[in-house]
Coordinates of C-alpha atoms and ligand atoms in Angstrom, one line a residue:
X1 CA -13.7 -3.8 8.1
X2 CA -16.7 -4.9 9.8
X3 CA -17.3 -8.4 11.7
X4 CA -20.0 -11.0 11.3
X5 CA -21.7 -13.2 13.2
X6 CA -21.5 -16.8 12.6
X7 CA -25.3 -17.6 12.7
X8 CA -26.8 -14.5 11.2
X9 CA -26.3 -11.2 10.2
X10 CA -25.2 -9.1 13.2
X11 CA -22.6 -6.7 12.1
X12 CA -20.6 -4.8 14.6
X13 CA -17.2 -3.0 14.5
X14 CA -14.3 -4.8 15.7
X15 CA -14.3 -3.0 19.6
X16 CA -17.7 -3.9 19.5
X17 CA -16.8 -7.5 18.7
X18 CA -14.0 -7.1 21.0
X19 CA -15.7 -5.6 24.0
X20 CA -19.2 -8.0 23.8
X21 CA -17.4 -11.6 23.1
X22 CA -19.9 -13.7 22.2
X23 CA -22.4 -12.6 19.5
X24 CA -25.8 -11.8 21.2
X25 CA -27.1 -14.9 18.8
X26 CA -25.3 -17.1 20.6
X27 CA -22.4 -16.9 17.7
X28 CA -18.5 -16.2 17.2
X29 CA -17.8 -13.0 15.5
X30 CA -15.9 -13.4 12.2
X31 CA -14.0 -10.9 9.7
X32 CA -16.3 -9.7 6.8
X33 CA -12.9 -9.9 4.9
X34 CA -9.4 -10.9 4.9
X35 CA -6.9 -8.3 4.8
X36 CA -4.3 -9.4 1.7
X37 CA -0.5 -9.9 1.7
X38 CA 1.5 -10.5 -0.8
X39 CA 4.7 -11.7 -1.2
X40 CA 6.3 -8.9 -1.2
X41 CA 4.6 -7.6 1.7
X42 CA 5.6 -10.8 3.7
X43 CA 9.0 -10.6 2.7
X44 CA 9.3 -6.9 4.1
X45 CA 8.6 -8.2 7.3
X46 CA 11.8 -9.7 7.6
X47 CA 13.4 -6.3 9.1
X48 CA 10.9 -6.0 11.5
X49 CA 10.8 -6.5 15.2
X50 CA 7.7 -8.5 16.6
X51 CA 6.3 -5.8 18.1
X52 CA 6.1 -4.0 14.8
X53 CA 4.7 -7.3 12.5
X54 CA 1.9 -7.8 15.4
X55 CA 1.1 -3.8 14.5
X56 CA 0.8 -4.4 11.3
X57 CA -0.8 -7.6 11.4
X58 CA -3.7 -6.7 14.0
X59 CA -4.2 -2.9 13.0
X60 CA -5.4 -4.7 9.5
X61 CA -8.1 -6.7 11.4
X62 CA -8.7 -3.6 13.8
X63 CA -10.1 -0.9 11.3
X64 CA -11.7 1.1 14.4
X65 CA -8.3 1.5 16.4
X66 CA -6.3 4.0 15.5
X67 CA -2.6 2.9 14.4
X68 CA -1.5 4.5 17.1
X69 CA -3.7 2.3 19.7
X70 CA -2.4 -0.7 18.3
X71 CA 1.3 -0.3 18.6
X72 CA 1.1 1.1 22.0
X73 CA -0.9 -1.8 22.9
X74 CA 1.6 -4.3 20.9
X75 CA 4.8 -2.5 22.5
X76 CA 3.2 -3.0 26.0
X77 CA 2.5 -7.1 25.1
X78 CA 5.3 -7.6 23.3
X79 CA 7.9 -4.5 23.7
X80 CA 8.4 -4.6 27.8
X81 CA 10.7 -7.5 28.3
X82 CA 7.5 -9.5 29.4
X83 CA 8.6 -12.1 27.0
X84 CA 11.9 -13.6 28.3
X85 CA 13.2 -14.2 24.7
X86 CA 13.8 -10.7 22.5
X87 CA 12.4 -12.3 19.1
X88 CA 9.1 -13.1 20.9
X89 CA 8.5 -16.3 19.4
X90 CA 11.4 -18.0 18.3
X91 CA 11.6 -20.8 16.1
X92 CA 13.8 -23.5 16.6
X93 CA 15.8 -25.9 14.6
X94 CA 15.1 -29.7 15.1
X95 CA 16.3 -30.7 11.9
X96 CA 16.8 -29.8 8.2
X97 CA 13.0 -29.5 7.5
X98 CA 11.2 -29.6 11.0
X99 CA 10.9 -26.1 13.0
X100 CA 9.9 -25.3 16.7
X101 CA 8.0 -22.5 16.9
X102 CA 8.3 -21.7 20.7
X103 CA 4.6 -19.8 22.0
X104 CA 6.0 -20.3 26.0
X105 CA 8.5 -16.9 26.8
X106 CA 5.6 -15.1 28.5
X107 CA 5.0 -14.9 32.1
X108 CA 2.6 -17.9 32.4
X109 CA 5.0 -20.2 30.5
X110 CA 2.3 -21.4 27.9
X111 CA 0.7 -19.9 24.7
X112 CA -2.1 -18.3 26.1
X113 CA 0.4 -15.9 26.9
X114 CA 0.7 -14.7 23.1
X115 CA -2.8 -13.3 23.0
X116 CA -4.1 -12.7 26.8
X117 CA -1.1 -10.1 27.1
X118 CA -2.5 -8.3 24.0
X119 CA -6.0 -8.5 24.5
X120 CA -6.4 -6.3 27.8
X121 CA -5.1 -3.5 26.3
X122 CA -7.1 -3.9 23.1
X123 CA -10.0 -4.1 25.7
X124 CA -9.5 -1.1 27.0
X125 CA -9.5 0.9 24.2
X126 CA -12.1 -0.7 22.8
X127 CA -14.4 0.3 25.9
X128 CA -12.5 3.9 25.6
X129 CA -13.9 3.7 21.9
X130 CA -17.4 2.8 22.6
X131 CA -17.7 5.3 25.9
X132 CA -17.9 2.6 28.4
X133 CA -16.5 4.0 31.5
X134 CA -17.2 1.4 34.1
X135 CA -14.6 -0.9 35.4
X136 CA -14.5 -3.9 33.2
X137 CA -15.0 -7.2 35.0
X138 CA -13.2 -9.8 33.6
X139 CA -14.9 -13.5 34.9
X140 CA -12.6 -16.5 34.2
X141 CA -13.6 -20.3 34.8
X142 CA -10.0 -22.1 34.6
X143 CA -9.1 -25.8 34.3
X144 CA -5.8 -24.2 35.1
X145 CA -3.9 -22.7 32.7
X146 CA -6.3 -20.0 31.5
X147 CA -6.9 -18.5 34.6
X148 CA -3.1 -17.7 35.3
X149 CA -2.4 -16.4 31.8
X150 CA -5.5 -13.9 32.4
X151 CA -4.4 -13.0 35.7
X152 CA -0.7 -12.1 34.4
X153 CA -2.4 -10.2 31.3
X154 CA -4.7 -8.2 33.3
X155 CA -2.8 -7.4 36.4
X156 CA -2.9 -3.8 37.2
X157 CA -4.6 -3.0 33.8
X158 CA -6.1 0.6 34.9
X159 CA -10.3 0.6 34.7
X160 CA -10.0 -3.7 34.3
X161 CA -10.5 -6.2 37.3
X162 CA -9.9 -10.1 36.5
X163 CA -11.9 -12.8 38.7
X164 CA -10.6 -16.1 38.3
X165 CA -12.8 -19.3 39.6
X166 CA -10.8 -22.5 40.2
X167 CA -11.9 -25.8 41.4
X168 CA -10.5 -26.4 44.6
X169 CA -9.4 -30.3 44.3
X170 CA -8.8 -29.9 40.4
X171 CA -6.0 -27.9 39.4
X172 CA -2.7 -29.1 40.0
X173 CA -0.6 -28.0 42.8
X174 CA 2.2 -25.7 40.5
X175 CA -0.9 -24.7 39.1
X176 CA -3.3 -23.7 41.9
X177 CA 0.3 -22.2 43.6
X178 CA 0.8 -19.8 40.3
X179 CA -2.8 -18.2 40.6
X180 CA -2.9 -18.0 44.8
X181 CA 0.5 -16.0 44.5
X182 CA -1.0 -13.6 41.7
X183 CA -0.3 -10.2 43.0
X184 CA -1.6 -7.0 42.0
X185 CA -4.6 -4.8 43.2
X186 CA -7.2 -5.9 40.6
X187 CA -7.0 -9.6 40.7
X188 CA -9.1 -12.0 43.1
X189 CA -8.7 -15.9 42.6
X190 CA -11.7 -17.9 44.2
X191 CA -11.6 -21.7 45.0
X192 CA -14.8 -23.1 44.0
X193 CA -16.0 -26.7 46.2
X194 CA -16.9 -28.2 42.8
X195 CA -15.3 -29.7 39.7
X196 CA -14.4 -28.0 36.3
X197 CA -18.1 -27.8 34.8
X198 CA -19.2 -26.4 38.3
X199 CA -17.1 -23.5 37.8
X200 CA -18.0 -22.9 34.2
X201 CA -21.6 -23.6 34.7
X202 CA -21.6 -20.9 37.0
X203 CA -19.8 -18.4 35.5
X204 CA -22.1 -19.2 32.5
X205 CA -24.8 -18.3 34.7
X206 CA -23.4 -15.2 36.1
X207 CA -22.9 -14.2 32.5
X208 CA -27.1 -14.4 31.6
X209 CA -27.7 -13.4 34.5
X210 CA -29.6 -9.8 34.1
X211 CA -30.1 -9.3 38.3
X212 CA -26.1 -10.0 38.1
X213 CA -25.7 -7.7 36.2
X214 CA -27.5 -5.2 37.0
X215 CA -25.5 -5.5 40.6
X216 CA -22.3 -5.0 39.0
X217 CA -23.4 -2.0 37.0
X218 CA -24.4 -0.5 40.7
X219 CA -21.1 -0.7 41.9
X220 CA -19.8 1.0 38.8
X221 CA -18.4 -2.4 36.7
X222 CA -19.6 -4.1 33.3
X223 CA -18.7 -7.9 33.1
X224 CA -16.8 -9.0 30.0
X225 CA -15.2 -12.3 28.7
X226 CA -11.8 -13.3 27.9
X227 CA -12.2 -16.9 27.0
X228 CA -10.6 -17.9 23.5
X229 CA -14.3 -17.4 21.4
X230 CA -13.2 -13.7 21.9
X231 CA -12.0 -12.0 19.1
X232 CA -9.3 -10.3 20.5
X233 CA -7.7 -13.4 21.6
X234 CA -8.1 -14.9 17.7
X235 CA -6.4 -11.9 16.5
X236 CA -2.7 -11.5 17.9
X237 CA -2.6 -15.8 17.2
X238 CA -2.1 -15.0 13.6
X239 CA 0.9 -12.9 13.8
X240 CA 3.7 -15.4 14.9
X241 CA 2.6 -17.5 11.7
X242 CA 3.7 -14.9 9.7
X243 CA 6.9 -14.3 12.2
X244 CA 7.2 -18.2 11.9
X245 CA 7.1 -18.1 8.1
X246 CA 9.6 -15.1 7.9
X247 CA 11.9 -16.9 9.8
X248 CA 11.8 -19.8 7.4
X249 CA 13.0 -17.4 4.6
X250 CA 15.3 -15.4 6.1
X251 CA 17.4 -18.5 7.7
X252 CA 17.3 -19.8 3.9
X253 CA 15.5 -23.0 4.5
X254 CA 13.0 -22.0 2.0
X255 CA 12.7 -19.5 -1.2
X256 CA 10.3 -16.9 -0.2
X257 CA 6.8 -18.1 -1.9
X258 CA 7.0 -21.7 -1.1
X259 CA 4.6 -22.7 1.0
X260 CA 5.3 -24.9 4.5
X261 CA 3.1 -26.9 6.7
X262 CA 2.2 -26.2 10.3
X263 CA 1.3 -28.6 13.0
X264 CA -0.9 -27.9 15.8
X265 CA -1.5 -29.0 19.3
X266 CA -5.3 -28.3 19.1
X267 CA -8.0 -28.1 22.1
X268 CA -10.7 -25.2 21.2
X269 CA -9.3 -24.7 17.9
X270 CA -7.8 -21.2 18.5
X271 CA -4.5 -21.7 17.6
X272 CA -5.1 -23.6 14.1
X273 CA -7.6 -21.4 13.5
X274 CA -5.6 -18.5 13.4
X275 CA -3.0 -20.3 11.3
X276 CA -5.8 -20.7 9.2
X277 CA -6.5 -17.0 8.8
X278 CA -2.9 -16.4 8.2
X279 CA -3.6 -18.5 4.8
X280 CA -6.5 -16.5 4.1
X281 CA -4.5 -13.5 4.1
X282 CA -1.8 -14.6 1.7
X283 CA 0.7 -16.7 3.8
X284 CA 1.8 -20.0 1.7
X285 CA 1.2 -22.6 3.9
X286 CA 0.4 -26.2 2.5
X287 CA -1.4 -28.1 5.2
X288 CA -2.4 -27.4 9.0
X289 CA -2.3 -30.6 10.4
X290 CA -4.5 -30.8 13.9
X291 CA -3.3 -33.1 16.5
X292 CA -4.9 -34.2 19.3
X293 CA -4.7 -35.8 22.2
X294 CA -6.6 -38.9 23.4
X295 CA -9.9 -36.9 23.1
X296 CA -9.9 -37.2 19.2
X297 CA -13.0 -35.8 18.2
X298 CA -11.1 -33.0 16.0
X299 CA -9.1 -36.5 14.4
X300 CA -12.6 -38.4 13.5
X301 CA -13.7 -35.2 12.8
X302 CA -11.1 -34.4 9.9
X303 CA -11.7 -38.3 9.0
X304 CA -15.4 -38.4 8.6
X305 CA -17.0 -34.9 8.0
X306 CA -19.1 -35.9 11.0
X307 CA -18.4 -34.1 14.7
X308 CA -19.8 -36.4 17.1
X309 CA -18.7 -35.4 20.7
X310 CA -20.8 -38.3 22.3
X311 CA -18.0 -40.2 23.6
X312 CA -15.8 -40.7 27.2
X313 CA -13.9 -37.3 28.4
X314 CA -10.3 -38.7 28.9
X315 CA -7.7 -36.7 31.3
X316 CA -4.7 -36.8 30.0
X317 CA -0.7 -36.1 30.5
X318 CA -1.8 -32.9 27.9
X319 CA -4.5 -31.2 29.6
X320 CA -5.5 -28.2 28.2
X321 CA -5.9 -30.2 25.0
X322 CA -8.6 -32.1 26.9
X323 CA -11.8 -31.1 25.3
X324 CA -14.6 -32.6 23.8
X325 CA -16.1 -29.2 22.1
X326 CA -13.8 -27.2 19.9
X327 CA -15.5 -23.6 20.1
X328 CA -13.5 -22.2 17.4
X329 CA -14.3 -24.9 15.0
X330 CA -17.4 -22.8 14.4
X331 CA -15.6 -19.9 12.6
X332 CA -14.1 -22.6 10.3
X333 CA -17.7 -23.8 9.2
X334 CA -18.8 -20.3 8.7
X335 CA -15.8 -20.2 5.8
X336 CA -16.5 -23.8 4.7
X337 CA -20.3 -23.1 3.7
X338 CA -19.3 -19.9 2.0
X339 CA -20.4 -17.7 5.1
X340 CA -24.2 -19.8 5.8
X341 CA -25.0 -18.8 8.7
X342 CA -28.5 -20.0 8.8
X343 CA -26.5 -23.5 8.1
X344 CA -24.4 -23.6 10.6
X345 CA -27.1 -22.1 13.1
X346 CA -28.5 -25.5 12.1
X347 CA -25.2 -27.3 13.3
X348 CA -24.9 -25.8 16.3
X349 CA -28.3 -26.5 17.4
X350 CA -28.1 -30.1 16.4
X351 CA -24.6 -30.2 18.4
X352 CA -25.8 -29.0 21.5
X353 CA -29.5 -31.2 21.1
X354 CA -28.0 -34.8 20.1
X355 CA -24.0 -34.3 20.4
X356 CA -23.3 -34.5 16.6
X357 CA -23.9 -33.3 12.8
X358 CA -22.8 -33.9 9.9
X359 CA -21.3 -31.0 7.2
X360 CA -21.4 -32.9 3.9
X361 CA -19.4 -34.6 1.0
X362 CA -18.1 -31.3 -0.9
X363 CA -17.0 -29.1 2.2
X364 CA -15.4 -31.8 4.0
X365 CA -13.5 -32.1 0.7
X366 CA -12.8 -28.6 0.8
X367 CA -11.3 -28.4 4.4
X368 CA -9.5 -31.5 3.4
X369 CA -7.4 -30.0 0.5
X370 CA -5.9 -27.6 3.8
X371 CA -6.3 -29.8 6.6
X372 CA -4.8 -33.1 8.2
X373 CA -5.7 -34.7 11.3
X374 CA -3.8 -36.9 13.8
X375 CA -3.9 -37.7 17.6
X376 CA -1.9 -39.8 20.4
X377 CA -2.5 -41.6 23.2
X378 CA -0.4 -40.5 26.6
X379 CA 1.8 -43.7 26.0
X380 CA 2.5 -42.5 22.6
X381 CA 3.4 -38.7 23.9
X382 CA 5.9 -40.0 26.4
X383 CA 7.9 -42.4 23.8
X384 CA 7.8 -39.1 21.7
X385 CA 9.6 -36.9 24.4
X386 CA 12.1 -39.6 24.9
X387 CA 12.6 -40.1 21.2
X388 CA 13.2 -36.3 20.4
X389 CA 15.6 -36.2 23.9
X390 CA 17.8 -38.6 22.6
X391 CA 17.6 -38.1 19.0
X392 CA 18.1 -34.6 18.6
X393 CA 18.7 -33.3 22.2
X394 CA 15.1 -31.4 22.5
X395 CA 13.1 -31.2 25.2
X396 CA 9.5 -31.0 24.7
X397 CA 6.5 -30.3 27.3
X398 CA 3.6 -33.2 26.8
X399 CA 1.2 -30.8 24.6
X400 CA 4.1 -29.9 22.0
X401 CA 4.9 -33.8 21.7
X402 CA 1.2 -34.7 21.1
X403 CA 1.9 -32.4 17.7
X404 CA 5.7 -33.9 17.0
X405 CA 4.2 -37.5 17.3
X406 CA 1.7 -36.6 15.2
X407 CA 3.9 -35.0 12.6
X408 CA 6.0 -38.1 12.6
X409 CA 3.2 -40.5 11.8
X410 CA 2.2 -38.2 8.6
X411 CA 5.1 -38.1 7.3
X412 CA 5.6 -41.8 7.3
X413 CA 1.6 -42.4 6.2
X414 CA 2.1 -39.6 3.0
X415 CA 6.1 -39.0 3.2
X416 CA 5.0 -35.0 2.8
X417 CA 8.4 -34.2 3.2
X418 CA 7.4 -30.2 3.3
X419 CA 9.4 -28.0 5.9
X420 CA 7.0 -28.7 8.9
X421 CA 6.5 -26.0 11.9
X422 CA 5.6 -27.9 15.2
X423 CA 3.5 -25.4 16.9
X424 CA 5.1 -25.8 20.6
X425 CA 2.5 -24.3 23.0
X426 CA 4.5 -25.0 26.3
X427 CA 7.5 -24.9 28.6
X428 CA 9.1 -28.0 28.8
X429 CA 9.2 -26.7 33.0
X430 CA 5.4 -26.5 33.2
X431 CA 5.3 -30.4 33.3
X432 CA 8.7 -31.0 34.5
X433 CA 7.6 -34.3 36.4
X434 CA 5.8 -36.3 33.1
X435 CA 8.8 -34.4 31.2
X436 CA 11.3 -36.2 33.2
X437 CA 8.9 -39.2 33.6
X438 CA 9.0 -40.3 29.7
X439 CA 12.7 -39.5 29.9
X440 CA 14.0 -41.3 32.6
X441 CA 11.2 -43.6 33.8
X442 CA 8.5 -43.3 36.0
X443 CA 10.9 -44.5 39.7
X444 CA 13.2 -41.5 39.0
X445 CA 10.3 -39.2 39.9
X446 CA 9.3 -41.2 42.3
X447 CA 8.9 -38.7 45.7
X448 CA 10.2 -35.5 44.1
X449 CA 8.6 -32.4 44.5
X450 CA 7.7 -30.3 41.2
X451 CA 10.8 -28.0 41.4
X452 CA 13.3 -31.1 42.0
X453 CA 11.5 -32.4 38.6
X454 CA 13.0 -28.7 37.4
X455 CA 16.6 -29.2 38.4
X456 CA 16.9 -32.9 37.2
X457 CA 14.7 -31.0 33.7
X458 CA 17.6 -28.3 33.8
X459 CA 20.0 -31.3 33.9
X460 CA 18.6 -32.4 30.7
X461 CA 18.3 -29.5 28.8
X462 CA 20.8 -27.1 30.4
X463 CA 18.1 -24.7 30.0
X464 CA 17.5 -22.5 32.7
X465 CA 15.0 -23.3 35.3
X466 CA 12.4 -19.4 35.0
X467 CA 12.5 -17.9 37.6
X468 CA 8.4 -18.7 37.7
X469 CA 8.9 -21.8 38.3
X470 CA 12.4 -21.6 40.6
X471 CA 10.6 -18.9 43.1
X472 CA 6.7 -20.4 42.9
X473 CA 7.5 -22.2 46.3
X474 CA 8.5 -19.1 48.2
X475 CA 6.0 -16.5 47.2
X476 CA 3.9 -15.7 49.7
X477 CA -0.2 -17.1 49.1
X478 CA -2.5 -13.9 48.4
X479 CA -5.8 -15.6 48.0
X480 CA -7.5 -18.1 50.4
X481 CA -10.9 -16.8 49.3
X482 CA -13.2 -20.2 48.6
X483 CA -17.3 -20.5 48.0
X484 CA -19.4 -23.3 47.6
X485 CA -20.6 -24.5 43.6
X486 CA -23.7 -22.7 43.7
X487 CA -24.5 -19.4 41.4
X488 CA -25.4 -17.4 44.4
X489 CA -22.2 -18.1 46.2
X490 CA -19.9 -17.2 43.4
X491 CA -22.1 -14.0 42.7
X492 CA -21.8 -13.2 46.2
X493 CA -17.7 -13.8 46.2
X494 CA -17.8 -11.3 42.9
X495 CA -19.9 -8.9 44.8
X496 CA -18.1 -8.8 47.5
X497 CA -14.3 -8.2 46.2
Ligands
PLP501 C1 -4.7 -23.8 25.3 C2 -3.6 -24.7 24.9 C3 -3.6 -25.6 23.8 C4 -4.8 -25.6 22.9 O1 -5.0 -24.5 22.1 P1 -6.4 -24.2 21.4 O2 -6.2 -22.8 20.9 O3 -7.4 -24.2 22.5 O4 -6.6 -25.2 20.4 C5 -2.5 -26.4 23.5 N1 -1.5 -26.4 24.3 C6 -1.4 -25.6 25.4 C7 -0.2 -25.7 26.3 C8 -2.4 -24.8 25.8 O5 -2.4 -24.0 26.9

C-alpha cells in the first residue's frame, strides 16, 4: 500500500512517509487504502496478546516492513514490561454501558506513550530500509508532555539521538523534573529563555533550515520529526480501538457486530483520528464524539462546518488539550472531500492567511453521521472528577474528565444510550494536585508539594503511587543545559551535544 499526500499527489512508501514526516507540500501523509476486517477477523483477536493485535494491525498499514520488523518492533513497545499493566491498555468498568479505556501504563504516564514507544523502532528500520546510515536526530519542541514521552521512547535507541527544547518558566515543575532526570546516552534536554511558540518557532526553523542541515549531515546525523503529524505515531493509535472493542465482546457487554461509541479527549486530533481509521477498516463503532476543553474550536467546529481558530488561547486544568490548531484534522478533510487534495490545499491556505474556512453543507453532513462534538469549561471538569469519585469510586486525571463530562451531557441532550468507551489519556497521578483539588477542595492542597498530592491521591484511589512519580524527587538532575530564544542559539545547543 502506498501513502498520499494530503494536498497533491506525492506518493511514497510507508518508511518513506515514516522517515520524512511532513509531506514536502507542506501536507500529512495519508493511506491510499484501508486495510479490511471483518467480523470474523475482529473476533479472532480475542486470543491474542497486544503485542500480537498491534502486529497485525500496523504490518497491514506497513506494506514495506517485513512481518518480521514489525513484531520485533511491537514486542520491544509493547512486549518488555514497559507497560506496567500486562494487557497494555486495559479497559475499565464504570458502569453497565460506560468503559475506561486506560492509554497511561507506559513510562511517561500519558498516551503519548502508546505510539512514541513504537515509533522509534519503526524509525529505524525505516532508515535501515531506505539506506540512511546517519544518526537520526530527533528535534522536539514540548509544552510538556511530548517531550518526556519522546525522551522515554527514544532513549538508547542505537543510530537515534532525541533533543528536547523546553521553555524554561513554562512547564510545570513534575514536568520539567521528569525530562531534567532523563537518563541515557542519546538524550539532551535544553531550556529555552522563551515561551511555548519560541520553542516551536525555532525548531520550525531549524527544520527549513538548509545551512542547518547541512551542519548536521557533517557530523554524520539527518534530522527527523516525531511530532503527532508523523505517520508512525497515527498508526499504533488505531490498535487499542480494536483491543478496546474486543474487550467489549469478550466480557459479554456486547454481541460481536454491534457497534459502540467512543469518546475522545481531543487536542491535535490524533487520537480520534485513529479511532476514525479503525472504522474505516471495519470496526463497528457508532459515533466518535470529540471533547474538548475550554479551547472549543473542534466543538464549533463539529457545530458549524466552519473552523475558525481566531479566538483567545485559554490555559487550562487539561493542558495538552490546549490547542487552537488541530493538525490531524487535515487527514479527516482529505476523506471528507473524497481524497481533493487541490481542495483542501485551498483550506489550509485560507487557514493559515485569515484563521478560518468553511467545508460545506454536504460534507459537514457527512462527518456528522460519525461525529459528535462536546467541550467543558475547568469548573465543569473538576465537578466531573468529584462526581465520578463519589459515584462510582473512579478517579480520573483532568483530560479524561473533560471526555466523561462530555459523554454525560450527550447522553442527556440525545439519551444515545450505546455502550460508550471514554478514551482515558492520563494518570490520575500526573495531576495529582487539581485531582485532589476537585475532590477535596482547593484549602486541602493548600502548601503540599506534588508527591504529598500522590499519597492523599493513593488515599483515594488505593492505587499505587508509580514509582515515576514516588522517586521523581530523588533522581539526580542530568541536564542544566539552557540557550536563549533565538534560532542561532538553539542550532548552536544542537551542534554542540
Ligand atoms: C496529547 C494528549 C491529548 C490530545 O491528544 P490528540 O491526539 O492531540 O488529540 C489528550 N490527553 C492527553 C493526556 C494528552 O497527552
Amino acid at each position: 500500500m502506498s501513502y498520499f499526500s494530503t494536498r497533491n499527489g506525492t506518493v511514497v512508501t510507508a518508511s518513506q512517509a515514516i522517515l520524512t514526516g511532513l509531506a514536502p507540500d507542506g501536507g500529512l501523509f495519508v493511506p491510499s487504502m484501508f486495510p479490511q476486517l471483518g467480523l470474523r477477523d475482529i473476533q479472532a483477536m480475542q486470543g491474542l496478546s497486544y503485542v500480537e493485535g498491534a502486529k497485525q494491525i500496523v504490518s497491514a498499514f506497513l506494506e514495506d516492513y517485513s512481518p518480521g520488523e514489525v513484531g520485533a518492533s511491537c514486542y520491544e513497545a509493547y512486549g518488555t514490561g514497559r507497560f506496567d499493566d500486562p494487557g497494555v491498555a486495559p479497559l475499565k468498568n464504570v458502569d453497565s454501558n460506560t468503559f475506561l479505556l486506560e492509554l497511561f501504563h507506559g513510562p511517561t504516564l500519558a498516551f503519548k506513550d502508546m505510539a512514541l514507544q513504537l515509533l522509534p523502532r519503526l524509525l529505524t528500520a525505516a532508515a535501515r530500509k531506505q539506506g540512511e546510515e546517519r544518526e537520526i536526530a530527533i528535534l522536539v519542541a514540548t509544552s510538556g508532555d511530548t517531550g518526556k514521552a519522546a525522551l522515554e521512547g527514544f532513549l538508547d535507541v542505537p543510530g537515534t539521538s532525541c533533543t528536547v527544547f523546553y521553555p524554561k518558566e513554562g512547564v510545570s515543575d513534575v514536568q520539567k523534573l521528569q525530562m531534567v532526570t532523563t537518563g541515557g546516552s542519546n538524550t539532551r534536554v535544553i531550556a529555552v529563555e522563551g515561551n511555548f511558540d519560541d520553542c516551536q518557532r525555532g525548531v520550525k526553523a531549524l527544520f527549513s533550515s538548509e545551512d542547518f542541515r547541512q551542519k548536521m549531515a557533517e557530523k554524520g546525523k539527518v534530522l527527523s520529526s516525531a511530532n503527532s503529524i508523523n505517520l508512525g505515531r497515527l498508526i499504533p493509535q488505531v490498535v487499542y480501538y480494536f483491543s478496546a472493542y474486543v474487550d467489549m465482546i469478550g466480557r459479554g457487554v456486547i454481541p460481536a457486530g454491534e457497534a459502540i461509541n467512543f469518546v475522545v479527549p481531543t487536542g491535535n486530533f490524533g487520537n480520534i483520528l485513529a479511532a476514525w481509521y479503525a472504522r474505516a477498516m471495519g470496526l463497528p463503532v457508532a459515533k466518535l464524539i470529540c471533547a474538548s476543553n475550554r479551547n472549543d474550536v473542534l466543538t464549533d467546529f463539529f457545530t458549524t462546518g466552519t473552523y475558525d481558530m481566531r479566538r483567545m488561547f485559554h490555559k487550562t486544568i487539561s493542558p495538552s488539550m490546549d490547542i487552537l490548531l488541530s493538525s490531524n484534522l487535515e487527514r479527516l478533510l482529505y476523506e471528507a472531500t473524497d481524497r481533493d487534495g487541490a481542495l483542501v490545499k485551498t483550506w489550509m491556505e485560507q487557514l493559515s492567511a485569515g484563521g478560518t474556512y468553511s467545508i460545506g453543507q454536504q460534507r459537514y453532513e457527512w462527518l456528522r453521521s460519525v461525529f459528535e462534538a462536546g467541550c467543558a469549561e475547568d469548573s465543569e471538569t473538576l465537578d466531573e472528577i468529584r462526581l465520578m469519585y463519589g459515584t462510582r469510586g473512579v478517579v480520573l486525571d483532568p483530560h479524561t474528565a473533560v471526555a466523561s463530562c462530555v459523554l454525560r451531557k450527550y447522553r442527556a441532550r440525545t439519551h444515545d444510550e450505546t455502550p460508550a468507551v471514554i478514551v482515558s489519556t492520563a494518570s490520575p497521578y500526573k495531576f495529582a494536585p487539581d485531582v485532589v483539588r476537585a475532590i477535596h477542595g482547593k484549602d486541602a492542597v493548600a502548601g503540599l508539594t506534588a508527591l504529598q498530592c500522590a499519597e492523599s491521591l493513593n488515599t483515594l484511589s488505593g492505587q499505587p503511587i508509580p514509582d515515576q512519580v514516588r522517586t521523581l524527587p530523588e533522581k539526580p538532575i542530568l541536564h542544566t543545559v539552557s540557550c536563549s530564544a533565538t534560532v542561532d542559539a538553539m542550532a548552536a545547543a544542537v551542534l554542540e551535544g
